[in-house]
Amino acid sequence: MKRMYPVVTSLVGLGLLFGAGAAGAATTLTIGTVNNGDMVRMQSLAKVYEDRHPDVLLNWLVLDENTLRQRLTTDITTGGGQFDIITIGAYEAPMWGRQKWLMPLESFSPTYDVDDLMPNVRKQLSVDGTLYALPFYSEGSITYFRKDLFAAKGLNMPAEPTWSEIRGFAEKLHDPAHGMYGICLRGKAGWGENIAIITTVVNAYGGRWFDEKWEPQLDTPEWHQAVNFYVDLLSTFGPPGPSSNGFNENLTLFNAGKCAMWVDASVAGAFVTDKTQSLVPDKVGFVKAPRAVTDKGSSWLWTWSLAVPASSRQKQAAFEFIQWATSKEYGDLVAQRYGISAMPPGTRLSTYTNPDYLANTPFARVTQEAIQTANPDSPTLKPVPYTGVQFATIPEFQAIGSMVGRQISGALAGFGRVDEVLHTSQGAARRTMKRAGYYDTK
């Protein structure tokens, strides 16, 4: 597991970047965020905000994804008020917005240009047209592959690969004796970790989480085929101990030149092509996420965003900061410090009309297409009553997804058979849905 970052405190203030008022007493903003590279970068760039706003104290809590979600969910549902700014996604934003647990975001600074936000992204963070979070970066899932290894073996990666083709490539490229693994995929348990990739595999094989009557569909032929395929693929051609690897761990492996292929979030493009972080920055190719019987739901849609809890006592100051952190100006700052391809991807239309960005960012087009073509309102081959590609936007999904993720991660580690795990998970999911009142089983 990637190390947890300590709480970092620094002085920043509330000046005139977006037309805020004059200096006054220090205001403390507590920010809960995830330890992904872009968020860690945001924390380091906050010195610029410090210089312009000397009267606000930023208190950072940077955690791994699973731990952050637990902390934020507990705090927001109990009105604990521990945070002024939280990092959430397309799962939480609409549900928490409807519950009035988040501040509605209105009256933007004229310089913010809210209409520049990608419509498909903006929709995922809104309730009845009102934003409840601002997108920091957005992603689809795509396929990363080593162009040099493919060329050496005389292999050609299609622009729209199938999972069957991916398995064939993994078999030919797997060379553990020389530290090369055919494929890297998330295996770490978590509804936002292994379940993200597993759900897209299930979708590609024609599966779904629930039918139209909210009956769980885990013990169906589509789920059995997809999950057995996933476990066999990763346990046969993946790195050792794949059940311990999430996004950050696989990114480290890929950047170290250990993975011939990797299917994961498009946001990693900026890191695998960064010469200061990757050993293979000029050897990476990018194509769509794999499909199977369908391409519906084969690529996920996710947005890491910044929101202000309704329980915050510093709402206006928090709103000013999240505007800065998701603004065009912030994107320009990232480009100046880290290179234009490091700009937060997938959030603004203007990013993808910028000729310099397109010319210097080889993953730009595949990222844009993945985000724009994902359809959370119709994510699967068969009809479903929920929205969301790699999750179902209902409160119960967090518990169900986490439970199923643990079960499948265990099977990947050799503890239990997939078919047994899915049968057990089906019963547990059904009990959860029954208790929640989704249907009457009389």
Short mmCIF file of N, CA and C in Angstrom, two decimals, residues 183-306:
data_model
loop_
_atom_site.label_atom_id
_atom_site.label_comp_id
_atom_site.label_asym_id
_atom_site.label_seq_id
_atom_site.Cartn_x
_atom_site.Cartn_y
_atom_site.Cartn_z
N ILE A 183 0.30 -8.38 -17.97
CA ILE A 183 -0.72 -7.35 -17.73
C ILE A 183 -0.77 -7.00 -16.25
N CYS A 184 -1.08 -5.76 -15.97
CA CYS A 184 -1.31 -5.30 -14.61
C CYS A 184 -2.74 -4.76 -14.54
N LEU A 185 -3.47 -5.17 -13.52
CA LEU A 185 -4.84 -4.71 -13.28
C LEU A 185 -5.04 -4.54 -11.78
N ARG A 186 -6.01 -3.74 -11.41
CA ARG A 186 -6.31 -3.57 -9.99
C ARG A 186 -6.82 -4.88 -9.39
N GLY A 187 -6.23 -5.24 -8.26
CA GLY A 187 -6.70 -6.41 -7.52
C GLY A 187 -7.03 -6.09 -6.08
N LYS A 188 -6.61 -4.91 -5.63
CA LYS A 188 -6.87 -4.50 -4.25
C LYS A 188 -8.36 -4.32 -4.03
N ALA A 189 -8.86 -4.84 -2.92
CA ALA A 189 -10.29 -4.77 -2.63
C ALA A 189 -10.75 -3.34 -2.41
N GLY A 190 -11.93 -3.02 -2.93
CA GLY A 190 -12.53 -1.71 -2.75
C GLY A 190 -13.49 -1.41 -3.88
N TRP A 191 -14.61 -0.76 -3.57
CA TRP A 191 -15.56 -0.48 -4.65
C TRP A 191 -14.99 0.51 -5.65
N GLY A 192 -14.01 1.31 -5.22
CA GLY A 192 -13.34 2.21 -6.14
C GLY A 192 -11.99 1.69 -6.59
N GLU A 193 -11.62 0.49 -6.17
CA GLU A 193 -10.36 -0.11 -6.59
C GLU A 193 -10.64 -1.27 -7.55
N ASN A 194 -10.63 -2.54 -7.05
CA ASN A 194 -10.80 -3.65 -7.99
C ASN A 194 -12.19 -3.69 -8.63
N ILE A 195 -13.22 -3.21 -7.91
CA ILE A 195 -14.56 -3.27 -8.48
C ILE A 195 -14.71 -2.34 -9.68
N ALA A 196 -13.92 -1.27 -9.74
CA ALA A 196 -13.99 -0.38 -10.90
C ALA A 196 -13.65 -1.13 -12.18
N ILE A 197 -12.52 -1.82 -12.18
CA ILE A 197 -12.13 -2.55 -13.39
C ILE A 197 -13.00 -3.78 -13.59
N ILE A 198 -13.35 -4.48 -12.51
CA ILE A 198 -14.17 -5.69 -12.64
C ILE A 198 -15.53 -5.36 -13.23
N THR A 199 -16.14 -4.26 -12.79
CA THR A 199 -17.46 -3.90 -13.33
C THR A 199 -17.39 -3.63 -14.82
N THR A 200 -16.33 -2.99 -15.30
CA THR A 200 -16.23 -2.74 -16.74
C THR A 200 -16.05 -4.06 -17.51
N VAL A 201 -15.34 -5.02 -16.91
CA VAL A 201 -15.23 -6.34 -17.55
C VAL A 201 -16.60 -7.00 -17.60
N VAL A 202 -17.33 -6.95 -16.48
CA VAL A 202 -18.68 -7.52 -16.43
C VAL A 202 -19.58 -6.84 -17.45
N ASN A 203 -19.54 -5.52 -17.51
CA ASN A 203 -20.33 -4.79 -18.51
C ASN A 203 -20.01 -5.26 -19.91
N ALA A 204 -18.70 -5.41 -20.20
CA ALA A 204 -18.28 -5.82 -21.53
C ALA A 204 -18.80 -7.21 -21.90
N TYR A 205 -18.96 -8.06 -20.90
CA TYR A 205 -19.49 -9.40 -21.12
C TYR A 205 -21.01 -9.45 -21.06
N GLY A 206 -21.65 -8.27 -21.00
CA GLY A 206 -23.10 -8.20 -21.04
C GLY A 206 -23.79 -8.27 -19.69
N GLY A 207 -23.02 -8.14 -18.60
CA GLY A 207 -23.60 -8.22 -17.27
C GLY A 207 -24.04 -6.88 -16.73
N ARG A 208 -24.59 -6.90 -15.52
CA ARG A 208 -25.07 -5.70 -14.84
C ARG A 208 -25.14 -6.00 -13.34
N TRP A 209 -25.19 -4.96 -12.52
CA TRP A 209 -25.27 -5.15 -11.08
C TRP A 209 -26.68 -5.57 -10.65
N PHE A 210 -27.68 -4.93 -11.20
CA PHE A 210 -29.07 -5.19 -10.81
C PHE A 210 -29.94 -5.25 -12.06
N ASP A 211 -31.02 -6.03 -11.98
CA ASP A 211 -32.00 -6.00 -13.06
C ASP A 211 -33.00 -4.88 -12.81
N GLU A 212 -34.03 -4.78 -13.64
CA GLU A 212 -34.97 -3.67 -13.55
C GLU A 212 -35.76 -3.66 -12.25
N LYS A 213 -35.81 -4.80 -11.55
CA LYS A 213 -36.52 -4.88 -10.28
C LYS A 213 -35.58 -4.84 -9.09
N TRP A 214 -34.35 -4.42 -9.31
CA TRP A 214 -33.33 -4.28 -8.28
C TRP A 214 -32.86 -5.62 -7.71
N GLU A 215 -33.07 -6.69 -8.44
CA GLU A 215 -32.51 -7.97 -8.04
C GLU A 215 -31.02 -8.00 -8.40
N PRO A 216 -30.14 -8.30 -7.44
CA PRO A 216 -28.72 -8.42 -7.78
C PRO A 216 -28.49 -9.50 -8.83
N GLN A 217 -27.51 -9.28 -9.68
CA GLN A 217 -27.24 -10.19 -10.81
C GLN A 217 -25.85 -10.82 -10.73
N LEU A 218 -25.35 -10.98 -9.51
CA LEU A 218 -23.99 -11.48 -9.34
C LEU A 218 -23.86 -12.96 -9.67
N ASP A 219 -24.91 -13.71 -9.48
CA ASP A 219 -24.87 -15.16 -9.71
C ASP A 219 -25.48 -15.49 -11.06
N THR A 220 -24.99 -14.81 -12.10
CA THR A 220 -25.49 -14.99 -13.46
C THR A 220 -24.35 -15.43 -14.37
N PRO A 221 -24.67 -16.02 -15.52
CA PRO A 221 -23.60 -16.46 -16.43
C PRO A 221 -22.64 -15.34 -16.82
N GLU A 222 -23.14 -14.12 -17.00
CA GLU A 222 -22.26 -13.01 -17.42
C GLU A 222 -21.23 -12.70 -16.33
N TRP A 223 -21.67 -12.64 -15.09
CA TRP A 223 -20.74 -12.37 -13.99
C TRP A 223 -19.74 -13.51 -13.83
N HIS A 224 -20.21 -14.74 -13.90
CA HIS A 224 -19.30 -15.87 -13.74
C HIS A 224 -18.25 -15.88 -14.85
N GLN A 225 -18.66 -15.64 -16.08
CA GLN A 225 -17.72 -15.64 -17.19
C GLN A 225 -16.71 -14.50 -17.03
N ALA A 226 -17.20 -13.31 -16.72
CA ALA A 226 -16.32 -12.14 -16.64
C ALA A 226 -15.33 -12.25 -15.49
N VAL A 227 -15.81 -12.62 -14.31
CA VAL A 227 -14.93 -12.65 -13.14
C VAL A 227 -13.95 -13.81 -13.22
N ASN A 228 -14.39 -14.95 -13.72
CA ASN A 228 -13.44 -16.05 -13.93
C ASN A 228 -12.36 -15.66 -14.92
N PHE A 229 -12.76 -14.94 -15.98
CA PHE A 229 -11.78 -14.46 -16.94
C PHE A 229 -10.78 -13.52 -16.28
N TYR A 230 -11.28 -12.56 -15.53
CA TYR A 230 -10.43 -11.57 -14.85
C TYR A 230 -9.45 -12.25 -13.90
N VAL A 231 -9.94 -13.15 -13.05
CA VAL A 231 -9.08 -13.82 -12.08
C VAL A 231 -8.03 -14.68 -12.78
N ASP A 232 -8.43 -15.42 -13.80
CA ASP A 232 -7.47 -16.25 -14.53
C ASP A 232 -6.42 -15.39 -15.23
N LEU A 233 -6.86 -14.32 -15.89
CA LEU A 233 -5.93 -13.43 -16.60
C LEU A 233 -4.89 -12.85 -15.67
N LEU A 234 -5.34 -12.30 -14.54
CA LEU A 234 -4.44 -11.59 -13.65
C LEU A 234 -3.57 -12.55 -12.84
N SER A 235 -4.11 -13.68 -12.43
CA SER A 235 -3.32 -14.63 -11.65
C SER A 235 -2.30 -15.37 -12.53
N THR A 236 -2.60 -15.50 -13.83
CA THR A 236 -1.70 -16.22 -14.74
C THR A 236 -0.63 -15.32 -15.34
N PHE A 237 -1.03 -14.11 -15.73
CA PHE A 237 -0.12 -13.24 -16.46
C PHE A 237 0.15 -11.92 -15.77
N GLY A 238 -0.26 -11.80 -14.51
CA GLY A 238 -0.04 -10.57 -13.76
C GLY A 238 1.19 -10.66 -12.87
N PRO A 239 1.49 -9.60 -12.15
CA PRO A 239 2.64 -9.59 -11.23
C PRO A 239 2.34 -10.42 -9.99
N PRO A 240 3.33 -10.74 -9.19
CA PRO A 240 3.09 -11.46 -7.94
C PRO A 240 2.22 -10.62 -7.00
N GLY A 241 1.36 -11.31 -6.25
CA GLY A 241 0.54 -10.63 -5.26
C GLY A 241 -0.38 -9.57 -5.81
N PRO A 242 -1.10 -9.84 -6.91
CA PRO A 242 -1.92 -8.78 -7.51
C PRO A 242 -3.08 -8.32 -6.64
N SER A 243 -3.48 -9.12 -5.66
CA SER A 243 -4.59 -8.71 -4.80
C SER A 243 -4.22 -7.56 -3.89
N SER A 244 -2.94 -7.19 -3.85
CA SER A 244 -2.49 -6.05 -3.04
C SER A 244 -2.33 -4.78 -3.87
N ASN A 245 -2.54 -4.87 -5.17
CA ASN A 245 -2.25 -3.74 -6.05
C ASN A 245 -3.50 -2.97 -6.45
N GLY A 246 -3.48 -1.66 -6.17
CA GLY A 246 -4.51 -0.75 -6.65
C GLY A 246 -3.92 0.15 -7.72
N PHE A 247 -4.57 1.29 -7.94
CA PHE A 247 -4.10 2.22 -8.98
C PHE A 247 -2.66 2.63 -8.76
N ASN A 248 -2.32 3.11 -7.57
CA ASN A 248 -0.99 3.65 -7.33
C ASN A 248 0.08 2.58 -7.45
N GLU A 249 -0.20 1.37 -6.96
CA GLU A 249 0.78 0.30 -7.02
C GLU A 249 1.05 -0.13 -8.47
N ASN A 250 -0.01 -0.22 -9.27
CA ASN A 250 0.17 -0.59 -10.67
C ASN A 250 0.85 0.51 -11.47
N LEU A 251 0.58 1.76 -11.12
CA LEU A 251 1.28 2.87 -11.77
C LEU A 251 2.78 2.76 -11.52
N THR A 252 3.15 2.44 -10.29
CA THR A 252 4.56 2.28 -9.96
C THR A 252 5.18 1.14 -10.76
N LEU A 253 4.46 0.03 -10.88
CA LEU A 253 4.96 -1.10 -11.66
C LEU A 253 5.13 -0.74 -13.13
N PHE A 254 4.13 -0.06 -13.69
CA PHE A 254 4.21 0.29 -15.10
C PHE A 254 5.36 1.26 -15.34
N ASN A 255 5.48 2.26 -14.50
CA ASN A 255 6.56 3.23 -14.67
C ASN A 255 7.94 2.61 -14.50
N ALA A 256 8.00 1.51 -13.77
CA ALA A 256 9.27 0.80 -13.60
C ALA A 256 9.56 -0.15 -14.76
N GLY A 257 8.67 -0.17 -15.75
CA GLY A 257 8.88 -1.03 -16.91
C GLY A 257 8.55 -2.48 -16.68
N LYS A 258 7.65 -2.76 -15.72
CA LYS A 258 7.33 -4.14 -15.36
C LYS A 258 6.06 -4.67 -16.00
N CYS A 259 5.24 -3.81 -16.62
CA CYS A 259 3.95 -4.23 -17.17
C CYS A 259 3.94 -4.04 -18.68
N ALA A 260 3.62 -5.10 -19.41
CA ALA A 260 3.49 -4.98 -20.85
C ALA A 260 2.21 -4.26 -21.24
N MET A 261 1.17 -4.41 -20.40
CA MET A 261 -0.11 -3.74 -20.61
C MET A 261 -0.70 -3.38 -19.26
N TRP A 262 -1.58 -2.40 -19.31
CA TRP A 262 -2.27 -1.97 -18.10
C TRP A 262 -3.58 -1.33 -18.52
N VAL A 263 -4.69 -1.76 -17.97
CA VAL A 263 -5.99 -1.14 -18.24
C VAL A 263 -6.40 -0.41 -16.98
N ASP A 264 -6.50 0.91 -17.08
CA ASP A 264 -6.82 1.69 -15.88
C ASP A 264 -7.19 3.11 -16.28
N ALA A 265 -7.21 3.98 -15.30
CA ALA A 265 -7.67 5.36 -15.48
C ALA A 265 -6.79 6.13 -16.45
N SER A 266 -7.45 6.90 -17.33
CA SER A 266 -6.73 7.68 -18.32
C SER A 266 -5.85 8.76 -17.70
N VAL A 267 -6.13 9.14 -16.46
CA VAL A 267 -5.34 10.18 -15.80
C VAL A 267 -3.89 9.76 -15.65
N ALA A 268 -3.61 8.46 -15.69
CA ALA A 268 -2.23 7.99 -15.54
C ALA A 268 -1.36 8.37 -16.73
N GLY A 269 -1.98 8.79 -17.84
CA GLY A 269 -1.21 9.15 -19.01
C GLY A 269 -0.14 10.19 -18.72
N ALA A 270 -0.46 11.16 -17.88
CA ALA A 270 0.50 12.22 -17.57
C ALA A 270 1.69 11.70 -16.77
N PHE A 271 1.51 10.59 -16.08
CA PHE A 271 2.58 10.07 -15.24
C PHE A 271 3.43 9.04 -15.98
N VAL A 272 2.80 8.21 -16.83
CA VAL A 272 3.59 7.20 -17.56
C VAL A 272 4.43 7.84 -18.66
N THR A 273 4.10 9.07 -19.06
CA THR A 273 4.89 9.77 -20.08
C THR A 273 5.80 10.83 -19.49
N ASP A 274 5.88 10.90 -18.18
CA ASP A 274 6.70 11.89 -17.49
C ASP A 274 8.12 11.34 -17.30
N LYS A 275 9.09 11.96 -17.92
CA LYS A 275 10.47 11.47 -17.87
C LYS A 275 11.04 11.47 -16.47
N THR A 276 10.48 12.28 -15.58
CA THR A 276 10.99 12.31 -14.21
C THR A 276 10.41 11.20 -13.35
N GLN A 277 9.37 10.52 -13.85
CA GLN A 277 8.73 9.47 -13.05
C GLN A 277 8.78 8.10 -13.71
N SER A 278 8.81 8.06 -15.04
CA SER A 278 8.68 6.81 -15.77
C SER A 278 9.99 6.42 -16.45
N LEU A 279 10.29 5.13 -16.44
CA LEU A 279 11.44 4.62 -17.15
C LEU A 279 11.14 4.34 -18.62
N VAL A 280 9.84 4.43 -18.99
CA VAL A 280 9.43 4.11 -20.36
C VAL A 280 8.57 5.22 -20.96
N PRO A 281 8.90 6.49 -20.77
CA PRO A 281 7.99 7.58 -21.14
C PRO A 281 7.69 7.68 -22.62
N ASP A 282 8.62 7.24 -23.47
CA ASP A 282 8.44 7.34 -24.91
C ASP A 282 8.07 6.00 -25.55
N LYS A 283 7.73 5.02 -24.74
CA LYS A 283 7.46 3.67 -25.25
C LYS A 283 6.01 3.23 -25.02
N VAL A 284 5.14 4.17 -24.65
CA VAL A 284 3.78 3.82 -24.26
C VAL A 284 2.78 4.17 -25.36
N GLY A 285 1.88 3.23 -25.66
CA GLY A 285 0.78 3.47 -26.56
C GLY A 285 -0.53 3.51 -25.81
N PHE A 286 -1.54 4.12 -26.40
CA PHE A 286 -2.83 4.32 -25.74
C PHE A 286 -3.96 3.97 -26.69
N VAL A 287 -4.85 3.07 -26.27
CA VAL A 287 -6.04 2.73 -27.05
C VAL A 287 -7.22 2.59 -26.11
N LYS A 288 -8.38 2.31 -26.67
CA LYS A 288 -9.60 2.19 -25.87
C LYS A 288 -9.51 1.04 -24.87
N ALA A 289 -10.35 1.10 -23.86
CA ALA A 289 -10.48 -0.02 -22.93
C ALA A 289 -11.06 -1.21 -23.68
N PRO A 290 -10.71 -2.44 -23.29
CA PRO A 290 -11.18 -3.62 -24.02
C PRO A 290 -12.69 -3.82 -23.92
N ARG A 291 -13.24 -4.39 -24.97
CA ARG A 291 -14.64 -4.77 -25.02
C ARG A 291 -14.74 -6.29 -25.12
N ALA A 292 -15.96 -6.83 -25.12
CA ALA A 292 -16.16 -8.26 -25.31
C ALA A 292 -17.39 -8.44 -26.20
N VAL A 293 -18.52 -8.83 -25.63
CA VAL A 293 -19.74 -8.96 -26.45
C VAL A 293 -20.34 -7.60 -26.74
N THR A 294 -19.94 -6.59 -25.98
CA THR A 294 -20.42 -5.22 -26.19
C THR A 294 -19.33 -4.25 -25.75
N ASP A 295 -19.43 -3.02 -26.25
CA ASP A 295 -18.54 -1.98 -25.73
C ASP A 295 -19.27 -1.06 -24.76
N LYS A 296 -20.55 -1.31 -24.51
CA LYS A 296 -21.31 -0.50 -23.54
C LYS A 296 -20.78 -0.74 -22.14
N GLY A 297 -20.34 0.34 -21.50
CA GLY A 297 -19.84 0.23 -20.14
C GLY A 297 -18.47 -0.40 -20.03
N SER A 298 -17.77 -0.57 -21.16
CA SER A 298 -16.44 -1.18 -21.10
C SER A 298 -15.37 -0.20 -20.64
N SER A 299 -15.69 1.09 -20.66
CA SER A 299 -14.80 2.12 -20.14
C SER A 299 -15.56 2.94 -19.10
N TRP A 300 -14.95 3.11 -17.94
CA TRP A 300 -15.67 3.81 -16.89
C TRP A 300 -15.60 5.32 -17.07
N LEU A 301 -16.38 6.02 -16.29
CA LEU A 301 -16.35 7.48 -16.22
C LEU A 301 -16.28 7.87 -14.76
N TRP A 302 -15.26 8.62 -14.42
CA TRP A 302 -15.08 9.04 -13.04
C TRP A 302 -14.57 10.46 -12.99
N THR A 303 -14.97 11.18 -11.98
CA THR A 303 -14.53 12.55 -11.78
C THR A 303 -14.12 12.74 -10.33
N TRP A 304 -12.85 12.99 -10.09
CA TRP A 304 -12.45 13.43 -8.75
C TRP A 304 -12.74 14.93 -8.67
N SER A 305 -13.51 15.31 -7.68
CA SER A 305 -13.99 16.69 -7.60
C SER A 305 -13.86 17.23 -6.19
N LEU A 306 -14.00 18.53 -6.07
CA LEU A 306 -13.90 19.21 -4.78
C LEU A 306 -15.27 19.78 -4.42
#
